[in-house]
Amino acid sequence: MALITCQNVKIGYDGRVVAEDISFSVEKGDYLFVIGENGSGKSTLMKTLLGLHAVMEGKISTGDGFVQKEIGYLPQQTIFQRDFPASVKEIVLSGCLNQSGFRPFYQKKEKQRAKEAMEQLGILNLQNCCYRELSGGQMQRVLLARALCATKQLLLLDEPVAGLDPKAALEMYEQIAVCNQSEHLTIIMISHDREAAVQYASKILHMGQKPLFFGTKEEYLSSSVGKQYLQERTE
């Protein structure tokens, strides 16, 4: 059964329609790349899945025991986020807030989960460092560890390699692939990286097209929209 299903969804904000007729489903273990040009509605879709924007039309439903508050979210970084004055450990632990509810402290199991996430991403040795003193790649691994603390099922990632050098970007993609393949986490990623979509995705949602494309990577590669999009990248 699908974790998330969108049926004929129209999205937007402040009364402005950004995209419509969006239909797709995400099942456990999927790695969905959401691609398309700027302004096609990718980030608005992400915020709608998170419940930050209301659905204007259509329906978004969840299944297989999944609930919206169990989503792990890694937003696209801003300059203000990079200057956040907290330790790595504090930021990673904050991913457990949805599970801790109104408790003013973290339990042993939550501290252990944060430690495991930091170990998995190779940043345990940085746990007492100030976040704003880290490199861009280290910052993104911290935020990914935070997102891992928030979920055991689904990660939403908004341009997770934006601003990273090629080496750090590759390391980030490989870490996310491990989350998908070894941890069996479902991934939904917004990206402009067409080569990465072809390499890592199991499914692709291409926004900005009418009709919108949704299907497996293999179906996308053989489709007219997929061929045109990838050709434009190489020209």
C-alpha positions in Angstrom: 0.0 0.0 0.0 1.2 3.5 -0.8 2.6 5.7 1.9 1.4 8.8 0.1 -1.1 9.2 -2.7 -1.9 12.4 -4.5 -5.1 12.4 -6.6 -5.8 15.3 -9.0 -4.2 17.8 -6.6 -4.1 21.5 -7.2 -1.5 23.4 -5.2 -0.7 27.0 -4.5 -0.6 29.7 -1.8 -2.2 33.1 -1.1 -5.0 32.2 -3.6 -2.5 31.7 -6.4 -2.4 28.4 -8.3 1.1 27.1 -8.8 0.4 23.6 -10.3 -2.6 21.4 -10.8 -3.7 17.9 -12.0 -0.9 16.3 -9.9 -1.4 12.6 -9.4 1.3 10.2 -8.1 1.9 7.6 -5.4 4.9 6.8 -3.3 5.4 3.3 -1.9 7.7 2.0 0.8 11.3 1.9 -0.5 10.7 4.3 -3.4 13.3 6.9 -4.3 11.3 9.6 -6.1 13.0 12.5 -7.8 10.8 15.6 -8.3 12.3 17.6 -11.2 11.3 20.5 -13.4 12.1 24.1 -14.2 12.0 26.9 -11.6 8.5 27.9 -10.9 7.0 24.6 -11.8 5.7 24.0 -8.2 8.3 21.6 -6.8 8.8 23.4 -3.5 5.2 24.2 -3.1 4.4 20.5 -3.5 6.9 19.7 -0.8 5.4 22.2 1.6 1.9 20.9 0.8 3.0 17.3 1.6 4.3 18.7 4.9 1.0 20.3 5.7 2.4 23.8 5.5 0.1 24.7 2.6 -3.5 23.5 2.2 -4.6 21.5 -0.8 -6.6 23.7 -3.1 -8.3 20.8 -4.9 -8.0 17.0 -5.0 -6.8 14.8 -2.2 -3.5 13.7 -0.5 -3.9 10.5 1.5 -1.6 8.4 3.6 -1.5 4.6 4.1 0.4 1.7 5.5 0.3 3.1 9.0 2.2 6.3 7.9 1.2 9.6 9.4 2.3 13.1 8.3 4.2 14.0 11.5 6.6 11.1 10.9 8.2 12.8 7.9 11.8 13.7 8.1 12.5 17.0 6.3 15.7 18.5 5.0 15.0 22.0 3.7 17.1 23.9 1.2 19.6 25.9 3.3 19.5 29.7 3.6 22.3 32.0 4.8 20.4 32.4 8.1 20.3 28.7 8.7 24.0 28.4 8.1 24.6 30.9 10.9 22.6 29.0 13.5 24.4 29.2 16.9 23.9 25.7 18.2 26.0 22.5 18.6 25.8 19.7 16.1 24.3 17.4 18.8 21.6 20.0 19.7 20.5 20.3 16.1 20.5 16.5 15.5 18.5 15.9 18.7 15.9 18.5 17.7 14.8 16.1 15.0 13.2 14.1 17.9 10.9 16.9 18.9 7.8 15.5 17.2 8.3 12.3 19.1 9.0 13.9 22.4 5.8 16.0 22.3 5.7 18.6 25.1 8.4 17.0 27.3 11.1 19.6 28.1 13.8 16.9 27.9 15.0 14.1 25.7 14.8 10.5 26.8 17.6 7.9 26.6 16.1 6.3 23.4 16.1 9.7 21.6 19.7 10.5 22.6 20.6 7.0 21.4 18.8 7.6 18.1 20.7 10.9 17.6 24.0 9.2 18.3 23.2 6.4 15.8 22.3 9.0 13.1 25.5 10.9 13.7 27.6 7.7 13.6 25.8 6.7 10.3 26.7 10.0 8.7 30.2 10.2 10.1 29.8 13.3 12.2 29.8 11.9 15.7 33.2 13.5 16.2 31.7 16.8 15.5 28.8 16.6 18.0 30.2 19.3 20.3 31.2 21.6 17.5 29.2 24.8 16.7 27.1 24.3 13.6 28.0 27.6 11.9 31.7 26.7 12.0 31.2 23.6 9.8 31.8 23.2 6.1 28.8 23.1 3.7 29.0 19.4 3.3 29.2 18.8 7.1 26.2 21.1 7.6 24.1 19.1 5.2 25.1 15.8 6.9 24.0 17.4 10.2 20.6 18.3 8.8 20.3 14.9 7.2 21.0 13.3 10.6 18.4 15.6 12.1 15.8 14.4 9.5 16.7 10.8 10.3 15.8 11.3 13.9 12.4 12.4 12.9 11.4 9.4 10.8 11.8 5.7 10.2 9.8 5.8 7.0 10.0 8.9 4.8 12.5 11.6 4.0 11.6 14.8 2.1 14.8 16.5 0.8 14.7 19.9 -0.9 17.8 20.4 -3.1 20.1 18.7 -0.5 23.3 19.2 -2.6 22.7 22.9 -3.5 25.9 24.9 -3.0 28.1 21.9 -2.4 31.3 21.2 -4.3 31.3 18.1 -6.5 33.0 15.9 -3.9 30.7 16.9 -1.1 27.6 16.5 -3.4 28.6 13.0 -4.3 29.2 12.1 -0.7 25.7 13.4 0.1 24.1 11.5 -2.7 25.8 8.3 -1.5 24.7 8.8 2.1 21.1 9.3 0.9 21.3 6.1 -1.2 22.4 4.2 1.9 19.4 5.5 3.7 17.2 4.3 0.9 18.8 0.9 0.3 20.1 -0.1 3.7 17.7 1.7 6.0 14.8 1.0 3.7 13.7 4.7 3.9 11.4 6.1 1.3 13.0 9.2 -0.3 11.3 12.2 -2.1 13.9 14.6 -3.4 13.5 17.9 -5.2 16.5 18.3 -7.5 17.7 20.1 -10.6 20.4 17.4 -11.0 19.2 15.3 -14.0 22.2 13.0 -14.0 21.6 12.2 -10.3 17.9 11.5 -11.1 18.9 9.0 -13.8 21.5 7.3 -11.5 19.5 7.1 -8.2 15.8 7.4 -8.8 13.4 4.5 -8.9 10.5 6.9 -9.9 10.4 10.4 -11.4 7.8 13.2 -11.1 8.4 15.8 -13.8 6.5 19.0 -13.0 5.7 21.9 -15.3 4.6 19.6 -18.1 1.0 19.1 -19.3 0.2 16.4 -18.7 2.6 16.0 -15.8 4.9 13.0 -16.1 5.0 10.4 -13.3 6.5 6.9 -13.7 9.5 4.7 -13.2 13.0 5.9 -14.2 12.9 3.5 -17.2 9.6 4.9 -18.4 11.0 8.4 -18.1 14.1 7.6 -20.0 12.0 6.3 -22.9 9.4 9.1 -22.8 9.6 12.1 -25.1 9.7 14.5 -22.2 12.5 12.6 -20.5 14.6 12.5 -23.7 14.1 16.2 -24.4 14.9 17.2 -20.8 18.1 15.1 -20.7 19.2 16.3 -24.1 18.8 20.0 -23.1 21.1 19.3 -20.2 23.9 18.0 -22.4 23.7 20.7 -25.0 
